[in-house]
XYZ file of N, CA, C and O in Angstrom:
808
model
N -22.604 -46.252 -12.719
C -23.426 -46.262 -13.296
C -23.735 -44.835 -13.831
O -24.284 -44.380 -14.809
N -23.303 -43.700 -13.154
C -23.083 -42.479 -13.875
C -22.286 -42.526 -15.086
O -22.406 -41.543 -15.784
N -21.248 -43.214 -15.590
C -20.612 -43.441 -16.588
C -21.217 -43.164 -17.672
O -20.940 -42.870 -19.019
N -22.809 -43.883 -17.961
C -23.605 -44.094 -19.258
C -24.057 -42.653 -19.357
O -24.571 -42.540 -20.287
N -23.951 -41.655 -18.309
C -24.972 -40.577 -18.568
C -24.209 -39.582 -19.254
O -22.745 -39.420 -19.507
N -24.498 -38.259 -20.020
C -23.867 -37.318 -20.466
C -23.029 -36.553 -19.486
O -23.704 -36.625 -18.278
N -21.880 -35.996 -19.664
C -21.451 -35.065 -18.585
C -21.917 -34.371 -18.115
O -21.855 -34.106 -16.891
N -22.913 -33.615 -18.650
C -23.580 -32.430 -18.169
C -24.591 -32.905 -16.981
O -24.877 -32.469 -16.078
N -25.365 -34.063 -17.460
C -26.177 -34.647 -16.363
C -25.869 -35.125 -15.338
O -25.942 -34.880 -14.145
N -24.300 -35.793 -15.655
C -23.536 -36.283 -14.429
C -23.189 -35.552 -13.572
O -23.149 -35.456 -12.411
N -22.708 -34.357 -14.094
C -22.124 -32.780 -13.402
C -23.424 -32.598 -12.524
O -23.290 -32.463 -11.208
N -24.684 -32.916 -13.082
C -26.048 -31.883 -12.329
C -26.137 -32.892 -11.262
O -26.366 -32.525 -10.033
N -26.443 -34.519 -11.229
C -26.447 -35.214 -10.435
C -25.753 -35.432 -9.131
O -26.121 -35.319 -8.096
N -24.476 -35.155 -9.579
C -23.560 -35.083 -8.487
C -23.554 -34.159 -7.632
O -23.595 -33.863 -6.157
N -23.491 -32.965 -8.314
C -23.832 -31.464 -7.637
C -25.081 -31.681 -6.841
O -24.864 -31.177 -5.476
N -26.239 -32.008 -7.341
C -27.436 -32.195 -6.398
C -27.034 -32.707 -5.347
O -27.668 -32.729 -4.134
N -26.643 -34.305 -5.193
C -26.807 -35.210 -4.304
C -25.674 -34.734 -3.000
O -25.985 -35.079 -2.019
N -24.447 -33.917 -3.873
C -23.431 -32.973 -2.841
C -24.174 -32.028 -1.914
O -24.215 -31.956 -0.690
N -25.037 -31.117 -2.834
C -25.595 -30.442 -1.863
C -27.065 -30.750 -1.359
O -26.765 -30.255 0.129
N -27.424 -31.859 -1.666
C -28.454 -32.439 -0.560
C -27.891 -33.310 0.886
O -28.147 -32.925 2.096
N -26.579 -33.848 0.596
C -25.950 -34.526 1.367
C -25.487 -33.127 2.419
O -25.558 -33.469 3.526
N -24.799 -32.214 1.920
C -24.306 -31.063 2.518
C -25.849 -30.377 3.624
O -25.369 -30.486 4.889
N -27.071 -30.143 3.181
C -27.963 -29.550 3.505
C -28.487 -30.393 4.725
O -28.772 -30.108 5.906
N -28.408 -31.867 4.317
C -28.992 -32.836 5.876
C -27.538 -33.216 6.673
O -28.165 -33.261 7.815
N -26.658 -33.169 6.342
C -25.826 -32.922 7.471
C -25.668 -31.777 8.503
O -25.716 -31.590 9.619
N -25.993 -30.470 7.711
C -26.017 -29.232 8.355
C -27.546 -29.372 9.688
O -27.235 -29.058 10.578
N -28.692 -29.658 8.992
C -29.668 -29.747 9.467
C -29.702 -31.277 10.676
O -29.932 -30.900 11.967
N -28.892 -31.922 10.303
C -28.815 -33.443 11.409
C -27.639 -32.672 12.438
O -28.338 -32.937 14.017
N -27.009 -31.834 12.159
C -25.898 -31.426 13.456
C -26.860 -30.087 14.283
O -26.496 -30.618 15.641
N -27.188 -29.432 13.583
C -28.227 -28.331 14.522
C -29.345 -28.820 15.199
O -29.612 -28.865 16.331
N -29.708 -30.031 14.771
C -30.709 -30.868 15.607
C -30.049 -31.857 16.914
O -30.550 -31.612 17.794
N -28.993 -32.271 16.598
C -27.941 -32.979 17.455
C -27.757 -31.790 18.760
O -27.588 -32.165 19.974
N -27.166 -30.920 18.208
C -26.687 -29.809 18.992
C -27.435 -29.353 19.777
O -27.626 -29.009 20.924
N -28.837 -29.044 19.421
C -30.171 -28.643 19.852
C -30.434 -29.511 20.984
O -30.831 -29.252 21.930
N -30.212 -30.716 20.661
C -31.084 -31.932 21.404
C -29.755 -32.157 22.806
O -30.221 -31.998 24.190
N -28.637 -31.786 22.430
C -27.744 -32.026 23.404
C -27.643 -30.497 24.473
O -27.652 -30.765 25.722
N -27.732 -29.595 23.913
C -28.015 -28.275 24.729
C -29.083 -28.480 25.681
O -28.874 -28.145 26.609
N -30.326 -28.807 25.068
C -31.473 -28.972 25.905
C -31.142 -29.875 26.983
O -31.394 -29.987 28.467
N -30.475 -31.288 26.751
C -30.462 -32.455 27.906
C -29.093 -31.805 28.787
O -29.609 -32.063 29.943
N -28.295 -31.021 28.287
C -27.516 -30.400 29.609
C -27.984 -29.733 30.736
O -27.814 -29.485 31.921
N -28.780 -28.692 29.657
C -29.711 -27.987 30.653
C -30.661 -28.453 31.728
O -31.052 -27.898 32.855
N -31.378 -29.315 30.903
C -32.376 -30.453 31.752
C -31.770 -30.709 33.043
O -31.906 -30.991 34.017
N -30.221 -31.488 32.420
C -29.576 -32.303 33.571
C -29.284 -31.037 34.672
O -29.190 -31.632 35.865
N -28.667 -30.197 34.292
C -27.965 -28.862 35.204
C -28.987 -28.317 36.006
O -29.105 -27.982 36.961
N -30.236 -28.561 35.372
C -31.311 -27.734 36.441
C -32.240 -28.986 37.325
O -32.738 -28.704 38.176
N -31.854 -30.120 37.225
C -32.590 -31.133 38.222
C -32.198 -30.942 39.574
O -33.147 -30.692 40.100
N -30.781 -30.976 40.063
C -30.328 -30.619 41.464
C -31.393 -29.364 41.946
O -32.007 -29.628 43.089
N -31.484 -28.277 41.157
C -32.241 -27.036 41.602
C -33.618 -27.866 41.803
O -34.569 -26.885 42.969
N -34.379 -28.469 40.802
C -35.689 -28.525 40.758
C -36.263 -29.628 42.019
O -36.990 -29.482 43.074
N -35.162 -30.416 42.330
C -34.990 -31.508 43.560
C -35.200 -30.711 44.796
O -36.083 -30.838 45.509
N -34.152 -29.599 44.843
C -34.199 -28.802 46.361
C -35.634 -28.011 46.649
O -35.955 -27.809 47.437
N -36.090 -27.448 45.514
C -37.329 -26.616 45.304
C -38.490 -27.397 45.614
O -39.336 -27.456 46.709
N -38.574 -28.599 45.004
C -39.745 -29.584 45.297
C -39.711 -30.359 46.924
O -40.319 -30.525 47.583
N -38.347 -30.657 47.196
C -38.134 -30.775 48.639
C -39.076 -30.053 49.282
O -39.443 -30.285 50.337
N -38.476 -28.525 49.403
C -39.014 -27.722 50.156
C -40.493 -27.362 50.048
O -40.861 -27.043 51.021
N -40.915 -27.374 48.928
C -42.398 -27.252 48.818
C -43.054 -28.166 49.464
O -43.961 -27.888 49.845
N -42.729 -29.409 49.245
C -43.251 -30.517 49.986
C -43.446 -30.303 51.236
O -44.008 -31.063 52.149
N -41.952 -29.928 51.758
C -41.930 -29.813 53.589
C -42.918 -28.797 53.913
O -43.629 -29.271 55.164
N -42.836 -27.917 53.226
C -43.666 -26.744 53.526
C -45.036 -26.813 53.512
O -45.847 -26.706 54.529
N -45.927 -27.428 52.221
C -46.911 -27.879 52.299
C -47.297 -28.933 53.629
O -48.441 -28.946 54.468
N -46.474 -29.838 53.789
C -46.591 -30.903 55.093
C -46.509 -30.198 56.270
O -47.958 -30.450 57.534
N -45.770 -29.291 56.671
C -45.923 -28.402 58.157
C -46.968 -27.809 58.050
O -47.842 -27.509 59.385
N -47.455 -26.892 56.873
C -48.518 -26.077 57.042
C -49.893 -26.871 57.130
O -50.758 -26.416 58.106
N -49.871 -27.894 56.633
C -51.475 -28.517 56.620
C -51.325 -29.535 57.958
O -52.592 -29.324 58.574
N -50.104 -29.884 58.637
C -50.299 -30.215 59.876
C -50.443 -29.603 60.953
O -51.168 -29.947 61.940
N -50.187 -28.165 60.731
C -50.327 -27.278 61.832
C -51.050 -26.169 61.164
O -51.076 -24.773 62.096
N -52.008 -26.139 60.597
C -52.864 -25.230 59.886
C -53.535 -24.310 61.075
O -53.988 -23.276 61.051
N -54.500 -25.342 61.765
C -55.267 -24.374 63.010
C -54.487 -23.401 63.932
O -54.945 -22.535 64.185
N -53.525 -24.243 64.306
C -52.394 -23.523 65.259
C -51.821 -22.205 64.421
O -51.801 -21.360 64.935
N -51.299 -22.483 63.468
C -50.836 -21.332 62.355
C -52.069 -20.031 62.369
O -51.288 -18.970 62.319
N -53.200 -20.461 61.978
C -54.211 -19.648 61.798
C -54.610 -18.851 62.699
O -54.718 -17.788 62.549
N -54.580 -19.464 63.882
C -55.115 -19.085 65.260
C -53.953 -17.974 65.635
O -54.036 -16.722 66.109
N -52.434 -18.288 65.558
C -51.451 -17.364 65.516
C -51.357 -16.307 64.561
O -51.055 -15.009 65.241
N -51.995 -16.305 63.517
C -51.993 -15.442 62.755
C -52.553 -14.444 62.222
O -52.302 -12.902 62.564
N -53.895 -15.126 63.130
C -54.947 -13.963 63.448
C -54.657 -13.158 64.695
O -55.318 -12.132 65.029
N -53.935 -13.899 65.650
C -53.945 -13.326 66.925
C -52.656 -11.992 66.721
O -52.690 -11.171 67.415
N -51.962 -12.021 65.620
C -50.554 -11.066 65.268
C -51.420 -10.074 65.217
O -51.067 -8.694 65.626
N -52.882 -9.851 63.967
C -53.082 -8.871 63.747
C -54.418 -8.545 64.649
O -54.658 -7.227 64.249
N -54.871 -8.954 65.422
C -55.980 -8.702 66.470
C -57.416 -9.277 65.763
O -57.423 -9.469 64.497
N -58.252 -9.028 66.348
C -59.641 -9.341 66.262
C -60.001 -8.356 65.052
O -61.240 -8.443 64.333
N -59.683 -6.994 65.018
C -60.021 -5.950 64.146
C -59.764 -6.668 62.982
O -60.918 -6.324 61.921
N -58.601 -7.259 62.752
C -58.243 -7.756 61.207
C -59.276 -8.762 60.966
O -59.194 -9.223 59.749
N -59.263 -9.770 61.877
C -60.349 -10.794 61.954
C -61.422 -10.587 61.105
O -62.422 -11.016 60.345
N -62.205 -9.247 61.814
C -63.558 -8.783 61.538
C -63.482 -8.362 59.939
O -64.670 -8.623 59.277
N -62.377 -7.626 59.867
C -62.359 -6.755 58.653
C -62.248 -8.138 57.446
O -62.702 -7.672 56.537
N -61.581 -9.017 57.645
C -61.063 -10.247 56.733
C -62.604 -10.616 56.679
O -62.884 -10.870 55.438
N -63.467 -11.013 57.662
C -64.659 -11.437 57.332
C -65.725 -10.708 56.701
O -66.626 -11.311 55.641
N -65.719 -9.285 57.119
C -66.142 -8.604 56.571
C -66.193 -8.546 54.979
O -67.258 -8.154 54.182
N -64.996 -8.464 54.809
C -64.375 -8.508 53.171
C -64.631 -9.420 52.347
O -65.340 -9.441 51.333
N -64.576 -10.861 52.841
C -65.087 -11.983 52.384
C -66.740 -12.279 52.118
O -66.941 -11.992 50.961
N -67.332 -11.665 52.927
C -68.634 -11.435 53.017
C -69.541 -10.571 51.811
O -70.035 -10.635 50.978
N -68.488 -9.128 51.899
C -69.290 -8.297 51.051
C -68.758 -8.630 49.591
O -69.328 -8.334 48.557
N -67.504 -9.369 49.252
C -67.166 -10.154 47.802
C -68.092 -10.965 47.497
O -68.622 -10.686 46.291
N -68.304 -11.853 48.345
C -69.663 -12.972 48.308
C -70.853 -12.229 47.452
O -71.180 -12.404 46.613
N -71.107 -11.192 48.319
C -72.419 -10.317 48.046
C -72.568 -9.558 46.913
O -73.077 -9.650 45.828
N -71.272 -9.154 46.372
C -71.049 -8.373 45.238
C -70.913 -8.978 43.874
O -71.717 -8.745 43.206
N -70.445 -10.155 44.167
C -70.268 -11.057 43.167
C -71.798 -11.381 42.403
O -72.100 -11.709 41.506
N -72.189 -11.842 43.800
C -74.079 -12.693 43.835
C -74.838 -11.550 42.997
O -75.756 -11.682 41.987
N -74.486 -10.233 43.662
C -75.603 -9.223 42.862
C -74.946 -8.723 41.403
O -75.805 -8.528 40.494
N -73.511 -8.857 41.212
C -73.535 -8.954 39.608
C -74.105 -9.984 39.006
O -74.490 -9.676 37.980
N -73.910 -11.168 39.238
C -74.549 -12.202 38.319
C -76.235 -12.144 38.323
O -76.506 -12.539 37.115
N -76.800 -11.377 39.429
C -78.340 -11.303 39.285
C -78.459 -10.008 37.968
O -79.483 -10.158 37.345
N -77.709 -9.251 38.107
C -77.998 -7.980 37.177
C -77.875 -8.345 35.761
O -78.417 -8.236 35.003
N -76.739 -9.152 35.332
C -76.372 -10.257 34.223
C -77.330 -10.656 33.704
O -77.942 -10.748 32.695
N -78.026 -11.530 34.604
C -79.203 -12.710 34.294
C -80.551 -11.716 33.945
O -81.138 -12.254 33.085
N -80.779 -10.522 34.832
C -81.763 -9.712 34.621
C -81.499 -9.127 33.442
O -82.690 -8.965 32.529
N -80.651 -8.617 32.924
C -80.458 -7.998 31.357
C -80.557 -9.170 30.318
O -81.204 -8.867 29.186
N -79.960 -10.433 30.800
C -79.904 -11.494 29.591
C -81.273 -11.703 29.245
O -81.938 -11.652 28.180
N -82.602 -11.848 30.261
C -83.703 -12.161 30.199
C -84.449 -10.787 29.568
O -85.762 -11.036 28.678
N -84.145 -9.864 30.114
C -84.760 -8.282 29.414
C -84.351 -8.585 27.968
O -85.152 -8.506 26.904
N -83.213 -8.912 27.428
C -82.718 -9.274 26.104
C -83.671 -10.063 25.173
O -84.317 -9.649 24.276
N -83.773 -11.174 25.982
C -84.797 -12.047 25.287
C -86.292 -11.553 25.096
O -86.520 -12.064 24.136
N -86.636 -11.032 26.386
C -88.137 -10.551 26.303
C -88.392 -9.714 24.988
O -89.243 -9.793 24.461
N -87.192 -8.876 25.059
C -87.498 -7.631 23.692
C -87.320 -7.985 22.509
O -87.916 -7.536 21.794
N -86.299 -8.901 22.413
C -85.677 -9.489 20.936
C -86.595 -10.223 20.571
O -87.198 -9.805 18.903
N -87.266 -11.045 20.797
C -88.338 -12.078 20.400
C -89.320 -11.434 19.835
O -89.655 -11.740 18.755
N -89.920 -10.656 20.306
C -91.508 -10.015 19.820
C -90.854 -9.138 18.588
O -91.548 -9.115 17.361
N -89.832 -8.421 18.954
C -89.483 -7.745 17.939
C -88.657 -8.285 16.639
O -89.203 -8.016 15.110
N -88.360 -9.322 16.682
C -87.476 -10.268 15.920
C -88.965 -10.636 14.922
O -88.965 -11.048 13.711
N -89.831 -10.981 15.812
C -90.817 -12.017 15.044
C -91.541 -10.708 14.180
O -92.196 -11.167 13.095
N -91.608 -9.678 14.822
C -92.399 -8.337 14.077
C -91.616 -7.806 12.822
O -92.015 -7.780 11.700
N -90.487 -8.075 12.935
C -89.407 -7.905 11.846
C -89.701 -9.173 10.515
O -89.093 -8.527 9.782
N -90.261 -10.053 11.133
C -89.912 -10.926 9.944
C -89.166 -12.053 9.738
O -88.848 -12.915 8.596
N -87.972 -12.040 10.900
C -86.900 -13.008 10.536
C -87.123 -14.229 11.090
O -87.999 -14.818 11.711
N -86.731 -15.454 10.541
C -86.617 -16.726 10.792
C -85.995 -17.189 11.986
O -85.151 -16.614 12.391
N -86.715 -18.221 12.780
C -85.895 -18.427 14.225
C -85.833 -17.378 15.083
O -84.819 -16.964 15.481
N -86.939 -16.500 15.419
C -86.941 -15.310 16.169
C -86.633 -15.840 17.580
O -85.721 -15.243 18.460
N -86.760 -17.129 18.588
C -86.956 -17.769 19.735
C -85.550 -18.079 19.667
O -84.965 -17.458 20.735
N -84.636 -18.464 18.333
C -83.369 -18.742 18.412
C -82.329 -17.536 18.719
O -81.343 -17.927 19.466
N -82.706 -16.832 18.098
C -81.913 -15.588 17.813
C -82.016 -14.848 18.992
O -80.770 -14.387 19.258
N -83.138 -14.799 19.741
C -83.060 -13.803 20.800
C -82.420 -14.667 22.099
O -81.767 -13.998 22.702
N -82.747 -16.100 21.871
C -81.831 -16.781 23.086
C -80.501 -16.569 22.874
O -79.732 -16.634 24.122
N -79.671 -16.423 21.820
C -78.360 -16.235 21.705
C -77.918 -14.749 22.142
O -76.799 -14.727 22.529
N -78.935 -14.013 21.480
C -78.630 -12.385 22.080
C -78.800 -12.276 23.649
O -78.000 -11.555 24.243
N -79.426 -12.940 24.382
C -79.712 -13.346 25.695
C -78.515 -13.721 26.581
O -77.805 -13.335 27.242
N -77.861 -14.850 25.661
C -76.921 -15.654 26.033
C -75.524 -14.652 26.282
O -74.789 -14.572 26.897
N -75.560 -13.754 24.799
C -74.222 -13.275 24.570
C -74.289 -11.837 26.123
O -73.139 -11.321 26.156
N -75.324 -11.393 25.958
C -75.771 -10.324 27.325
C -75.202 -10.556 28.394
O -74.542 -9.894 29.204
N -75.464 -11.933 28.477
C -74.787 -12.466 30.332
C -73.590 -12.833 29.982
O -73.123 -12.401 31.412
N -72.989 -12.570 29.116
C -71.394 -13.071 29.060
C -70.937 -11.461 29.174
O -71.247 -10.433 28.601
N -69.744 -11.788 30.212
C -69.213 -10.275 30.152
C -68.241 -10.015 28.814
O -68.017 -10.800 28.243
N -67.914 -8.481 28.325
C -67.783 -8.115 27.359
C -68.293 -8.275 26.124
O -68.391 -7.242 25.272
N -69.154 -9.264 26.160
C -69.698 -9.581 24.616
C -71.005 -8.605 24.462
O -70.917 -7.676 24.027
N -72.071 -9.253 25.006
C -73.492 -8.447 24.688
C -74.277 -8.709 23.486
O -73.549 -9.283 22.700
N -75.304 -7.833 23.640
C -76.336 -8.419 22.151
C -75.579 -7.889 21.079
O -75.653 -8.055 19.906
N -74.735 -6.350 21.475
C -74.125 -5.748 20.362
C -73.455 -6.738 19.357
O -73.271 -6.588 18.198
N -72.561 -7.879 20.001
C -71.798 -9.051 19.607
C -72.338 -9.486 18.346
O -71.915 -9.983 17.120
N -73.851 -9.581 18.465
C -74.918 -10.410 17.400
C -75.350 -9.254 16.643
O -75.632 -9.369 15.057
N -76.247 -8.155 17.188
C -77.088 -7.265 16.380
C -76.098 -5.922 15.737
O -76.336 -6.056 14.388
N -74.809 -5.569 15.844
C -74.345 -4.669 15.259
C -73.622 -5.453 14.085
O -73.660 -4.911 12.930
N -72.584 -6.568 14.185
C -72.547 -7.004 12.779
C -73.473 -7.453 11.883
O -73.376 -7.164 10.632
N -74.366 -7.898 12.445
C -75.974 -8.273 11.406
C -76.289 -6.727 10.625
O -76.335 -6.844 9.359
N -76.341 -5.751 11.483
C -76.472 -4.513 10.741
C -75.604 -3.961 9.712
O -76.074 -3.764 8.575
N -74.560 -4.352 9.981
C -73.155 -3.709 9.163
C -73.239 -4.525 7.951
O -73.187 -4.140 6.749
N -73.645 -5.702 7.968
C -73.428 -6.670 7.001
C -74.753 -6.456 6.112
O -74.672 -6.451 4.648
N -75.741 -6.182 6.585
C -76.984 -5.531 5.745
C -76.929 -4.719 4.945
O -77.353 -4.495 4.103
N -76.411 -3.626 6.026
C -76.266 -2.484 4.908
C -75.444 -2.742 3.748
O -75.645 -1.995 2.526
N -74.408 -3.599 4.003
C -73.304 -3.724 2.750
C -73.931 -4.490 1.728
O -73.407 -4.196 0.650
N -74.577 -5.550 2.174
C -75.321 -6.419 0.742
C -76.622 -5.474 0.653
O -77.186 -6.039 -0.415
N -77.107 -4.429 1.068
C -78.109 -3.646 0.443
C -79.180 -3.901 1.296
O -80.496 -3.523 0.585
N -79.689 -4.481 2.163
C -80.645 -4.778 3.028
C -80.919 -3.802 4.013
O -80.630 -4.261 5.175
N -81.054 -2.684 3.533
C -81.020 -1.636 4.372
C -82.113 -1.374 5.744
O -81.945 -1.421 6.820
N -83.328 -2.107 5.385
C -84.288 -2.039 6.111
C -83.811 -3.144 7.456
O -83.996 -2.663 8.734
N -83.136 -4.323 7.000
C -83.316 -5.367 7.990
C -81.998 -4.661 8.840
O -81.739 -4.816 10.072
N -80.769 -3.813 8.232
C -79.485 -3.259 9.037
C -80.309 -2.247 9.906
O -79.922 -2.014 10.992
N -81.058 -1.302 9.375
C -81.826 -0.154 10.537
C -82.446 -0.984 11.677
O -82.717 -0.483 12.552
N -83.681 -2.307 11.362
C -84.160 -2.653 12.488
C -83.193 -3.430 13.446
O -83.179 -3.071 14.417
N -81.831 -3.992 12.948
C -81.072 -4.482 14.025
C -80.359 -3.552 14.884
O -80.218 -3.501 15.634
N -80.045 -2.509 14.168
C -79.048 -1.018 14.611
C -80.217 -0.587 15.630
O -79.828 -0.399 16.819
N -81.335 -0.280 15.374
C -82.441 0.537 16.321
C -82.771 -0.493 17.544
O -82.710 -0.068 18.788
N -82.956 -1.945 17.241
C -83.154 -2.962 18.485
C -81.699 -2.743 19.424
O -82.355 -2.810 20.365
N -80.749 -2.908 18.658
C -79.355 -2.683 19.622
C -79.174 -1.646 20.528
O -78.893 -1.925 21.707
N -79.606 -0.509 19.370
C -79.562 1.201 20.419
C -80.258 0.917 21.467
O -80.523 1.953 22.602
N -81.561 0.356 21.318
C -82.389 0.493 22.240
C -82.122 -0.117 23.847
O -82.358 0.095 24.947
N -81.753 -1.368 23.297
C -81.087 -2.117 24.383
C -80.093 -1.313 25.069
O -79.889 -1.742 26.304
N -79.252 -0.998 24.441
C -78.111 -0.272 24.754
C -78.159 1.154 25.776
O -77.585 1.042 26.946
N -79.262 1.735 25.059
C -79.646 2.776 25.742
C -80.152 2.734 27.332
O -79.951 2.835 28.128
N -81.245 1.677 27.275
C -81.899 1.274 28.457
C -80.806 0.732 29.278
O -81.067 0.942 30.443
N -80.107 -0.128 29.022
C -78.897 -0.837 29.834
C -78.149 0.159 30.512
O -77.900 0.553 31.416
N -77.685 1.245 29.779
C -76.978 2.062 30.001
C -77.697 3.389 31.325
O -76.827 3.805 32.142
N -78.635 3.197 30.961
C -79.403 4.042 32.317
C -79.927 3.700 33.405
O -79.774 4.353 34.388
N -80.253 2.195 33.359
C -80.391 1.814 34.549
C -79.577 0.784 35.110
O -79.887 0.451 36.293
N -78.375 0.313 34.492
C -77.413 -0.373 35.084
C -76.777 -0.007 36.312
O -76.657 -0.618 37.639
N -76.488 1.358 36.230
C -75.612 2.175 37.724
C -76.592 1.984 39.040
O -76.103 1.010 39.790
N -78.025 2.229 38.653
C -78.988 2.458 39.766
C -78.909 0.915 40.131
O -79.186 -0.071 41.258
N -79.127 -0.329 39.184
C -79.455 -1.877 39.559
C -78.353 -2.218 40.394
O -78.297 -3.088 41.299
N -76.811 -2.097 39.683
C -75.842 -2.427 40.292
C -75.558 -2.008 41.814
O -75.430 -2.550 42.536
N -75.785 -0.978 41.935
C -75.701 -0.271 43.324
C -76.600 -0.920 44.339
O -76.566 -1.088 45.782
N -77.853 -0.962 43.796
C -78.748 -1.822 44.689
C -78.590 -3.282 45.009
O -78.398 -3.495 46.513
N -77.960 -3.689 43.850
C -77.355 -5.366 44.159
C -76.176 -5.235 45.298
O -75.899 -6.552 45.625
N -75.189 -4.627 44.502
C -73.829 -4.936 45.061
C -73.262 -4.052 46.167
O -72.469 -4.117 47.076
N -74.616 -3.100 46.878
C -74.151 -2.309 48.002
C -73.458 -1.413 47.691
O -72.734 -0.668 48.437
N -73.453 -0.649 46.455
C -72.416 0.682 46.121
C -73.520 1.791 45.928
O -74.532 1.570 45.693
N -72.875 2.797 45.856
C -73.682 4.315 45.432
C -73.353 4.176 43.840
O -72.926 3.428 43.427
N -74.636 4.687 43.530
C -74.907 4.796 42.080
C -73.650 5.524 41.299
O -73.256 4.973 40.216
N -73.219 6.445 42.007
C -72.048 6.949 41.086
C -70.616 6.057 41.429
O -69.880 5.911 40.713
N -70.521 5.247 42.618
C -69.343 4.196 42.460
C -69.619 3.264 41.647
O -68.465 2.837 40.834
N -70.900 2.908 41.432
C -70.918 1.583 40.332
C -70.442 2.440 38.974
O -70.490 1.418 38.280
N -71.072 3.281 38.799
C -71.028 3.829 37.200
C -69.420 4.221 37.067
O -68.818 3.730 35.788
N -68.582 4.496 37.967
C -67.197 4.703 37.900
C -66.763 3.609 37.730
O -65.879 3.515 36.926
N -67.259 2.416 38.458
C -66.558 1.278 38.455
C -66.758 0.761 37.116
O -65.584 -0.258 36.389
N -68.161 0.656 36.257
C -68.036 0.019 34.999
C -67.389 1.156 33.772
O -67.251 0.340 33.075
């Protein structure tokens, strides 16, 4: 079929088809090589996986079947003082976590109570919903109400809404300063730490 085409077109078609064939061959070879290497590595790892799985299942079975005796023996090695310390540590960890959650809930409620009337006073649409979102962010670790109010203030300044930007910034700063001054005391009361310890940990 190529005999009816000009010599230049025939040469270009033959060259293109040859390059395409070479490229596809190279891609197929690399793919088959990768599949083969993976299959070999997988097959060579099967004996080790079976050995590990065998020991894991046996270990789980023996530990679960003799758990009570092993626990008594383990605690007997370290004595009653170790057992008492373990129980005390578990109790204090639970109390600390409970106290931490209480403090976060308290600040979330506070942010909602302060934000709702302030946003209404500023004339913002949907103040209840915005205050609820800010309170939820305050409850979440790392985030806080600044995740909502600070970008809002920055964007407002950028687009020329300086009044809204100032209001959002002042609202966030008031909540932030109040939290920073009261959080060490609340954390110490709820978690059983001294105010200095809770401040350092925060």
